[in-house]
mmCIF file of C-alpha atoms in Angstrom:
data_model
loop_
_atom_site.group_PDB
_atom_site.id
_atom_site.type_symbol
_atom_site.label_atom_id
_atom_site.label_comp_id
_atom_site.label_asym_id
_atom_site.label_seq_id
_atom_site.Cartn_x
_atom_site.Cartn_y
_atom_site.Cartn_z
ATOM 1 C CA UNK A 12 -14.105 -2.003 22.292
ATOM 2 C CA UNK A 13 -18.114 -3.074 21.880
ATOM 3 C CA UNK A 14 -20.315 -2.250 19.228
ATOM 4 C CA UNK A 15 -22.045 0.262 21.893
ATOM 5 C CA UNK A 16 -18.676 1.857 22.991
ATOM 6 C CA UNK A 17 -18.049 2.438 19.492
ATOM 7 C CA UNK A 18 -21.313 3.673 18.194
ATOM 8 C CA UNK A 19 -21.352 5.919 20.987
ATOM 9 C CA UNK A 20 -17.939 7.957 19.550
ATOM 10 C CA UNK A 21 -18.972 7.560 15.875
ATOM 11 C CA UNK A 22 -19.354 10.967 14.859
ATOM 12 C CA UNK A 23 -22.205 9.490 12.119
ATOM 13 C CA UNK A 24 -23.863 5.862 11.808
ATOM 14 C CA UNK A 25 -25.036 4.783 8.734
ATOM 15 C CA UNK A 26 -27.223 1.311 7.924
ATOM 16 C CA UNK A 27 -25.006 -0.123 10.557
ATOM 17 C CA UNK A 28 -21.418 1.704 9.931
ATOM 18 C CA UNK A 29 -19.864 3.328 12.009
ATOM 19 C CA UNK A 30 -17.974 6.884 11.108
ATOM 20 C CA UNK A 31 -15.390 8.517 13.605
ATOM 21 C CA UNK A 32 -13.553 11.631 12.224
ATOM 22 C CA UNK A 33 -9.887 10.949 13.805
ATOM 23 C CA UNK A 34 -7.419 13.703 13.112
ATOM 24 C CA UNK A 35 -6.907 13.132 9.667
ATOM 25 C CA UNK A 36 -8.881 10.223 8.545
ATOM 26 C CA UNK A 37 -12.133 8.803 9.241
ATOM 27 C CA UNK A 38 -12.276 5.332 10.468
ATOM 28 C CA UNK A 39 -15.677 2.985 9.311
ATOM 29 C CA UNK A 40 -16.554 0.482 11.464
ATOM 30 C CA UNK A 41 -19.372 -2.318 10.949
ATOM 31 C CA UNK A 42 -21.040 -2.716 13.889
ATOM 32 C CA UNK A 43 -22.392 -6.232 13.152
ATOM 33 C CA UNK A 44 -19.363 -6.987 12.505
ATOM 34 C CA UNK A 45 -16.371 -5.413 14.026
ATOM 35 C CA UNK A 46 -13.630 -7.004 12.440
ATOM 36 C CA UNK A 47 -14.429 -5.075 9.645
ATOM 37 C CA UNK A 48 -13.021 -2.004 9.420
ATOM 38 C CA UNK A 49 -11.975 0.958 6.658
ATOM 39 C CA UNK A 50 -10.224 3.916 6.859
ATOM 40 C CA UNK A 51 -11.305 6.871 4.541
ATOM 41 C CA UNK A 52 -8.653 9.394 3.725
ATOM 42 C CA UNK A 53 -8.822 12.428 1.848
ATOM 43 C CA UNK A 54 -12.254 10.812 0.227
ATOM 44 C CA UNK A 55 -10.742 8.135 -0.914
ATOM 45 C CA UNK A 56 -10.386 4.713 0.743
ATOM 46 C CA UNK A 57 -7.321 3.701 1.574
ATOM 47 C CA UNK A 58 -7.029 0.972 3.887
ATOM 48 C CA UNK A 59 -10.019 -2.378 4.113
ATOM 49 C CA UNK A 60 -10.481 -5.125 6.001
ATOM 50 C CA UNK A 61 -13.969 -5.732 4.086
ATOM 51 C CA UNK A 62 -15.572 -7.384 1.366
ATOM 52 C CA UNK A 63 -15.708 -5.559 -1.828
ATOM 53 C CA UNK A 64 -19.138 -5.015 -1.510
ATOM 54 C CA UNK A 65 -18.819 -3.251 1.974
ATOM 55 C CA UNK A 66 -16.484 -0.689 0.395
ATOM 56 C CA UNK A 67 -18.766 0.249 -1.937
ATOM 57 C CA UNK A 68 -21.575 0.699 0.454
ATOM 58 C CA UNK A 69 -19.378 2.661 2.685
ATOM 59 C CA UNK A 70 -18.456 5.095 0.392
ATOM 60 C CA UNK A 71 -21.640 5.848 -1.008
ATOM 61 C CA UNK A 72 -22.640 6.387 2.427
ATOM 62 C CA UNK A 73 -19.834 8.581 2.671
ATOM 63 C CA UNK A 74 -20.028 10.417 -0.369
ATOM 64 C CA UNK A 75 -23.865 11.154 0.435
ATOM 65 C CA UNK A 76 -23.614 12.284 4.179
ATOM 66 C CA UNK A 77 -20.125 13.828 3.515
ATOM 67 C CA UNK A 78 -21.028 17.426 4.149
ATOM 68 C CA UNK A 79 -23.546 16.060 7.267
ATOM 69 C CA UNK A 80 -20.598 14.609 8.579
ATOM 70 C CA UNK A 81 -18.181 17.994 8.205
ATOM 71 C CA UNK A 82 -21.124 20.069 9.752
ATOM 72 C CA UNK A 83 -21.277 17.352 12.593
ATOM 73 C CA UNK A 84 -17.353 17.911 13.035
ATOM 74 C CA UNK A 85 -16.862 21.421 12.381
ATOM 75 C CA UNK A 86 -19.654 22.640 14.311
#
């Protein structure tokens, strides 16, 4: 899949991340980067194929836009 293909089914982007809601975990993509890749579950991170550094961002991104992105869902 391309960085457009997935941007354009990311539920939220983010400085260049990526957020899809999935059924019951969100999956974080880097779009300048696409091999790396998180999966968010239950707020928590639980799966990484970043650098440390790249987790962190993404879940302060996440944590800040959290409810944005249930509205966005839910809606």
């Amino acid at each position: 899949m391309s960085a457009r293909e997935i941007a354009d089914h990311a539920d939220m982007i983010v400085a260049g991340y990526a957020f899809t809601v999935k059924e019951d975990y969100i999956e974080v993509t880097d779009l300048n980067d696409l091999k790396k890749r998180a999966v968010i579950q239950n707020g928590d991170l639980v799966e990484s194929v970043m650098e440390d550094m790249d987790d962190e961002l993404v879940m302060l991104y996440y944590n800040r836009n959290r409810e944005i992105l249930e509205e966005t869902v839910y809606a």
